[in-house]
Coordinates of C-alpha atoms in Angstrom, one line a residue:
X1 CA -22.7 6.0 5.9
X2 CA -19.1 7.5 5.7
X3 CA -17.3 5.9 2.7
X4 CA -12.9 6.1 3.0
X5 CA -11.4 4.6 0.3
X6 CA -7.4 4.2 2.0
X7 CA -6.3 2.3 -1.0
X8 CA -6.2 4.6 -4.2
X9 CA -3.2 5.7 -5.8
X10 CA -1.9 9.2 -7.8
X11 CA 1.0 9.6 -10.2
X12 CA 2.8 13.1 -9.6
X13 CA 1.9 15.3 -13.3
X14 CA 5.7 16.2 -13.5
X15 CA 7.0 12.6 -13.8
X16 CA 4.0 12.1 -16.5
X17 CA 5.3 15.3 -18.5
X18 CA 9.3 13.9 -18.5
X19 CA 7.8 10.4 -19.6
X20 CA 6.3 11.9 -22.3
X21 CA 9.0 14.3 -23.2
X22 CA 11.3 11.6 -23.5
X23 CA 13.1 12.8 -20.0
X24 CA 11.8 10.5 -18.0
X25 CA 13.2 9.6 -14.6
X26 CA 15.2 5.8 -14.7
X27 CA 13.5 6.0 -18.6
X28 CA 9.9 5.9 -17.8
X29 CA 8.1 6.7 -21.2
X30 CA 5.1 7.1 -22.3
X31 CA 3.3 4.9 -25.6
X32 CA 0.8 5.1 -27.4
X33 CA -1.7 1.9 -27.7
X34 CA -4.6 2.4 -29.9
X35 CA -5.2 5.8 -28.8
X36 CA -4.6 5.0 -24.9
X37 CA -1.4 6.2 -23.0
X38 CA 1.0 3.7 -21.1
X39 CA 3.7 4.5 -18.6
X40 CA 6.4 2.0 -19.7
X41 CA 9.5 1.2 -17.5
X42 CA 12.8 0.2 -18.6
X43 CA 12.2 -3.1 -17.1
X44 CA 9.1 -3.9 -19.6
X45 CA 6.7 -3.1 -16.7
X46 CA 3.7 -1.1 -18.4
X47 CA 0.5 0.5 -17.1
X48 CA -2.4 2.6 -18.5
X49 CA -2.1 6.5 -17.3
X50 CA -5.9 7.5 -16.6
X51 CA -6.4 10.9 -16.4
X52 CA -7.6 10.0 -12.7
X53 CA -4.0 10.1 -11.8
X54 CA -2.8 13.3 -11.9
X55 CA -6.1 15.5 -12.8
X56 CA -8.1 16.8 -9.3
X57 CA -10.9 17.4 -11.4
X58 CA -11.3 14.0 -12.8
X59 CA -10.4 12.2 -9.2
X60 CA -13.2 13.9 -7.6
X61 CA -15.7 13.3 -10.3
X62 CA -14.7 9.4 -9.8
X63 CA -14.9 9.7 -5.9
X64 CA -18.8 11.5 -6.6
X65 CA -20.0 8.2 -9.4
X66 CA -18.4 5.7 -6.7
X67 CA -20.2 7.4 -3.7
X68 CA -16.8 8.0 -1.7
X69 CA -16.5 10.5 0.2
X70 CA -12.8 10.5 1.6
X71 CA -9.7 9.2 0.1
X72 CA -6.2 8.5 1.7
X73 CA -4.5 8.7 -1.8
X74 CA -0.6 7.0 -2.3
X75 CA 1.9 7.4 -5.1
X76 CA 1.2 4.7 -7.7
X77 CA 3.7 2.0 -6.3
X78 CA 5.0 1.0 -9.3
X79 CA 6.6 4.5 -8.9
X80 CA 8.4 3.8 -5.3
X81 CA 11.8 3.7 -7.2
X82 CA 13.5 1.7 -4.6
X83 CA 15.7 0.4 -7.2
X84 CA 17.3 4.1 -8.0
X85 CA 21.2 3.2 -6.9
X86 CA 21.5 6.9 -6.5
X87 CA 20.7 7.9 -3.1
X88 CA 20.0 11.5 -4.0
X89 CA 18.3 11.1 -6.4
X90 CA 15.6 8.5 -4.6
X91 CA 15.3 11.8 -1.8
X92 CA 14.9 14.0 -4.5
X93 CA 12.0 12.3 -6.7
X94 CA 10.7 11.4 -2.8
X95 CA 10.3 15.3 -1.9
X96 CA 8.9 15.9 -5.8
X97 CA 6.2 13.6 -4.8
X98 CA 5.5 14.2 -1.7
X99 CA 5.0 18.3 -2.7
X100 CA 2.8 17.2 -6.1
X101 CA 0.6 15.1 -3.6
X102 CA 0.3 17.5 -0.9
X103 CA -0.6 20.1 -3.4
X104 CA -3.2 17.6 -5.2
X105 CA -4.7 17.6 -1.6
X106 CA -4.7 20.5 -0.8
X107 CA -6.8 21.7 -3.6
X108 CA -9.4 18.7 -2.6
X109 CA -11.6 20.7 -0.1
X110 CA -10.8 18.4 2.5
X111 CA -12.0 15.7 0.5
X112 CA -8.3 13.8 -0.3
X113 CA -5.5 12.6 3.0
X114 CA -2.0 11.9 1.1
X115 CA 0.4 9.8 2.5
X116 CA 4.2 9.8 1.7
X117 CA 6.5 8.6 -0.1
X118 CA 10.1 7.8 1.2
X119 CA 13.5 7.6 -0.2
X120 CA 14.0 4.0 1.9
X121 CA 17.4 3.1 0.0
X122 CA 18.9 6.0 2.3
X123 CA 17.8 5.4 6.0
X124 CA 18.6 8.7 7.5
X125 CA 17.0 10.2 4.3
X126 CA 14.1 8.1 5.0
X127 CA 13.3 9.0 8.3
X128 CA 13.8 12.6 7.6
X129 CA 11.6 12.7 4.9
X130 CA 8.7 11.1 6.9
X131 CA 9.2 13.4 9.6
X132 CA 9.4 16.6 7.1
X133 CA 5.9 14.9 5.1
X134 CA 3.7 14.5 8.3
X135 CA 5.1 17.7 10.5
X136 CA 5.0 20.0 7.4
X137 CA 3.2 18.9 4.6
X138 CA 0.3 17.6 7.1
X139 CA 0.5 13.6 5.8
X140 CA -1.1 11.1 7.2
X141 CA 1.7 8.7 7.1
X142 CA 3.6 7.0 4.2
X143 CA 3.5 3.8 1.8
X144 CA 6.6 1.5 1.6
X145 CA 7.2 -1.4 0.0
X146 CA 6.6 -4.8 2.0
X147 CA 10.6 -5.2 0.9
X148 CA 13.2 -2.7 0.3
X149 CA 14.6 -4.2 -3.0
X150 CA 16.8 -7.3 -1.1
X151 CA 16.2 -6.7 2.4
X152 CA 13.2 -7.4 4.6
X153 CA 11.4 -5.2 7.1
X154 CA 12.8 -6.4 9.6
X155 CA 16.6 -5.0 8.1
X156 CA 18.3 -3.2 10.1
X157 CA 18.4 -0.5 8.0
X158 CA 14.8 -0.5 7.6
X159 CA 14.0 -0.8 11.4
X160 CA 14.7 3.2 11.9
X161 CA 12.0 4.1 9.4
X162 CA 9.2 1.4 11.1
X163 CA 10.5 3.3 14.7
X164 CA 10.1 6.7 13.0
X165 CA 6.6 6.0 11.6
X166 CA 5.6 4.4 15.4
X167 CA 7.2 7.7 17.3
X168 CA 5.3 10.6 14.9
X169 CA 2.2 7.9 15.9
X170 CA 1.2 7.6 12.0
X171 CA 0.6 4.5 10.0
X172 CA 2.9 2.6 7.4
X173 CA 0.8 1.3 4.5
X174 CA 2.7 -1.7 3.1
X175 CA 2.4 -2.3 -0.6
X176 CA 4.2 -4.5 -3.8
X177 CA 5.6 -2.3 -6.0
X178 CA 7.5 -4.8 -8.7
X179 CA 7.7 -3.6 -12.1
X180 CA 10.6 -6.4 -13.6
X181 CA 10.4 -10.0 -13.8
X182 CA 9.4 -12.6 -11.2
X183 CA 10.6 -16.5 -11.9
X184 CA 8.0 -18.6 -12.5
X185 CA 5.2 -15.6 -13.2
X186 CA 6.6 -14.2 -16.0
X187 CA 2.9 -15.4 -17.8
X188 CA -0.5 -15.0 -17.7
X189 CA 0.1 -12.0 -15.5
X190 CA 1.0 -13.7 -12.7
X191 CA 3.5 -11.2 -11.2
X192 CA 0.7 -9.4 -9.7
X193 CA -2.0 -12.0 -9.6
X194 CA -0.4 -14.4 -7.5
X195 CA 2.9 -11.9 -6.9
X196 CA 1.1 -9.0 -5.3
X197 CA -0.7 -11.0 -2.7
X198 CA 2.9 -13.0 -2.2
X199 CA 4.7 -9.8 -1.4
X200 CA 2.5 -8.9 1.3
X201 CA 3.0 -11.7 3.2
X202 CA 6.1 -12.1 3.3
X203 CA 6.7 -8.4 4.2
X204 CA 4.1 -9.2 6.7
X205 CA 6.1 -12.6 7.6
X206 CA 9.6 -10.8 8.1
X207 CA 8.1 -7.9 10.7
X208 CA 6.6 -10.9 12.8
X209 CA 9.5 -13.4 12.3
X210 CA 11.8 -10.5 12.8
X211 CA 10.5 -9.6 16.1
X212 CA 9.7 -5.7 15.0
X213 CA 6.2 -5.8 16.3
X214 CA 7.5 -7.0 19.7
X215 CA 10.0 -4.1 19.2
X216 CA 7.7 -1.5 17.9
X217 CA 4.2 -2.1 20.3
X218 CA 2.9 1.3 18.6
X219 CA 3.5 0.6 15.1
X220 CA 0.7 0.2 12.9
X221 CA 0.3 -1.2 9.3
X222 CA -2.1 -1.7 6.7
X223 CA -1.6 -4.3 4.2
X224 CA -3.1 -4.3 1.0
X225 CA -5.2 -7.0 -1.0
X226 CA -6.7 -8.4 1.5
X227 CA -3.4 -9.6 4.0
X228 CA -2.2 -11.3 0.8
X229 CA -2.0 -14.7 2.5
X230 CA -1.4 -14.3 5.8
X231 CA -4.7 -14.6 6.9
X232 CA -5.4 -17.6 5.5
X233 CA -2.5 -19.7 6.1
X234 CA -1.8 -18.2 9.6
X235 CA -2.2 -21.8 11.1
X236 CA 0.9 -22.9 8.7
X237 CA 3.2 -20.1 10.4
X238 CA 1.8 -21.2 13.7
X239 CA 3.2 -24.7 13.4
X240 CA 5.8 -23.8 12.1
X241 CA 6.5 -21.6 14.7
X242 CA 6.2 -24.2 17.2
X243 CA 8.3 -26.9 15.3
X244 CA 10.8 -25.4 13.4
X245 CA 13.6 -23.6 15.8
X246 CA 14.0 -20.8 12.7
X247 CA 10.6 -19.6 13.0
X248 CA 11.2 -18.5 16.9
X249 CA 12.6 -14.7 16.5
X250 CA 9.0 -13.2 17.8
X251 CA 7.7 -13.7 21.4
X252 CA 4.1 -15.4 20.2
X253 CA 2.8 -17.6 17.8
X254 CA 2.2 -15.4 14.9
X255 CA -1.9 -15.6 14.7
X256 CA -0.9 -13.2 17.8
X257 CA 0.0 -10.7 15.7
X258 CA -2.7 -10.8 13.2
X259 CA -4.6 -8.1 14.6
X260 CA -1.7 -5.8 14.8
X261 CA -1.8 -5.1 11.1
X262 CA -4.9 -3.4 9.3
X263 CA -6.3 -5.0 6.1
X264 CA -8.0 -3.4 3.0
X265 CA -11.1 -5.1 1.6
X266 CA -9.4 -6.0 -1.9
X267 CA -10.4 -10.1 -2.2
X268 CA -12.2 -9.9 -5.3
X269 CA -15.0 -12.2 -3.4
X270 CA -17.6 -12.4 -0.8
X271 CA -16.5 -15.3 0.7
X272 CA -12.7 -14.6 1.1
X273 CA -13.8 -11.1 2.6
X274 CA -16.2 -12.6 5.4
X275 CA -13.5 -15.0 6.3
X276 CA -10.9 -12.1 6.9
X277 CA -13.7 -10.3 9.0
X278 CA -14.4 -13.3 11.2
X279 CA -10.7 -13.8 11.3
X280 CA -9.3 -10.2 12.5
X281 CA -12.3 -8.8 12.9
X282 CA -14.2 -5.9 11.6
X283 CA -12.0 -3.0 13.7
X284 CA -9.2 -4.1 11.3
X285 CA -10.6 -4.5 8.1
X286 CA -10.3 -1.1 6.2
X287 CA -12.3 -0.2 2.6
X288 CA -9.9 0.2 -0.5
X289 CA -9.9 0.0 -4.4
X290 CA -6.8 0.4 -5.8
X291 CA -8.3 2.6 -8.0
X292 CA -7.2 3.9 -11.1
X293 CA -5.4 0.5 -11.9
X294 CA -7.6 -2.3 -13.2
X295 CA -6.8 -4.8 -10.9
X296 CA -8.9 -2.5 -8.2
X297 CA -11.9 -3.3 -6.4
X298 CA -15.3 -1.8 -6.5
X299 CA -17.4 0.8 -4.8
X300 CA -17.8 0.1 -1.3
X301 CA -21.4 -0.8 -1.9
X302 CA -20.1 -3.3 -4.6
X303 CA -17.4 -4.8 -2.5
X304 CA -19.3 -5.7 0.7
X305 CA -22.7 -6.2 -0.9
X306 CA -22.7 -9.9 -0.6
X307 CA -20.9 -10.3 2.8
X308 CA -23.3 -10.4 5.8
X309 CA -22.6 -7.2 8.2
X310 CA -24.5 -6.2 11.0
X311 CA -24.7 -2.2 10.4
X312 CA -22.3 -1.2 12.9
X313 CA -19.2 -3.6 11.5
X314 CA -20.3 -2.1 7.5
X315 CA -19.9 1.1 9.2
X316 CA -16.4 0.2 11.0
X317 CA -15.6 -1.1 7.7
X318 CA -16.7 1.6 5.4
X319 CA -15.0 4.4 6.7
X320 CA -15.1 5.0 10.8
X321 CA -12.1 2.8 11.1
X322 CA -10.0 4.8 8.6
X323 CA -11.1 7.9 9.9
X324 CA -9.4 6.8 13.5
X325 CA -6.5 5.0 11.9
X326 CA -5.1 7.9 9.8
X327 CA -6.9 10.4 11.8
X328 CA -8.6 12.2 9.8
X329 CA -11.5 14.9 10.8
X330 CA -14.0 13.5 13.5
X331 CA -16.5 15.2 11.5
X332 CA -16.1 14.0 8.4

């Protein structure tokens, strides 16, 4: 059974190199913790760097012991840098990833899809360099953030990117990518516990709301972590849809939309994970990890174990949907 893991993420060896040479882009260094390395942002974000990140030899080893056998690999979102105030410099470190992750590809034997980056606090520089990624480097399509710092999706500075992604025909993977302070999760790690999941629906919430997916019929997104919340509080935006005059900017109820986004299989559970089948069903659930960070998901075997498939949905699930989605080789 074809395994496509579409939720994995890679950290360009260049940007590793300044962090530890104490040049790091915005002041990402590196520390040392009892022997293990931490990327460390200027706003007290940290995270572990596995060699997984950056070294092709050590990704594929990893893909082999999890029994995956294609990956649509993303920069590590905690590097988006949508919070860079200068312009240029966003495009710049957007083209630098883009050219380390089509190169870390390329090298994979076919085994590795990258997706871009984008630049998305410049909107021309955005579109550009999603149209430059997919028409030269070969990318499948590109991860955003479910926000672009203040604004929504549904900005209309952000709209010409969502058009560009839906005219080249390639997906938008929507992903958090905080690395400061959120009120009121500032503990227990609660920025991304309960954050994370947060973030995708509202990004999810303002594209609806927002009317883009009645503007954009071709556009297609996958959101990670299961949806976040949106499918399981769908009937709250439905009401509210039908009661409160703010929640009218889209043409249907919202649970109309639900099957116009793709979700990864990231729930942590059995239970949660069955529900989102039976709720969007199994043509738009899409197998991920989120691997090398911790909070990632299992092999595929691991995740969907305990969730009763019929073959042909585990096999929708486990890689043929991923395979048409970013359309990648029918013969894989």
């Amino acid at each position: 059974m074809l395994t496509v893991d579409v939720h994995n993420h890679f950290a360009p060896p260049e940007i590793i190199a300044g962090a530890r040479s104490g040049q790091g882009l915005d002041g990402l260094r590196v520390e040392v913790v009892d022997g293990r390395e931490y990327m460390v942002h200027r706003q007290g974000f940290r995270w572990p760097i596995e060699p997984t990140f950056y070294d092709l030899e050590a990704r594929l080893a990893a893909m082999d012991a999890r029994d995956t056998d294609l990956a649509v690999l993303s920069l590590a979102p905690t590097l988006l840098m949508y919070w860079l105030e200068d312009a240029t410099a966003a495009a710049d470190f957007a083209r630098l990833a883009n050219a380390a992750l089509a190169s870390f590809a390329a090298g994979s034997g076919g085994r590795i899809a990258p997706v871009a980056t984008l630049p998305m606090q410049d909107t021309g520089a955005a579109v550009a360099e999603l149209r430059r990624a997919v028409t030269e480097l070969g990318m499948k399509g590109a991860q955003i953030g479910p926000r672009m710092e203040e604004l929504g999706l549904d900005h209309e500075r952000v709209r010409p990117v969502l058009a560009e992604a839906a005219r080249l025909g390639v997906p938008l993977i929507l992903h958090p990518y905080n690395v400061g302070k959120r009120a009121g999760l500032e503990r227990f790690y609660l920025s991304n516990l309960i954050g994370n999941p947060l973030e995708s629906t509202v990004g999810a919430a303002h594209l609806i709301f927002g009317g883009v997916l009645d503007e954009l019929p071709d556009l297609r997104l996958v959101l990670m972590h299961g949806g976040g919340y949106l499918p399981y509080q769908i009937g709250r935006l439905d009401h509210g849809h039908h009661v409160r005059p703010e929640s009218r900017g889209c043409a249907h109820e919202p649970s109309a939309y639900l099957r116009r986004f793709w979700y990864d299989t990231i729930t942590h559970a059995a239970a949660p994970l069955r529900f989102l089948v039976d709720q969007v069903g199994a043509d738009r659930v899409v197998y991920g990890t989120d691997f090398p960070f911790d909070m990632g998901g299992g092999p595929a075997a691991e995740q969907l174990g305990g969730v009763k498939l019929d073959d042909p949905d585990r096999e929708l699930i486990s890689g043929r949907n991923a395979v048409d989605l970013f359309d990648l080789p029918a013969g894989a």
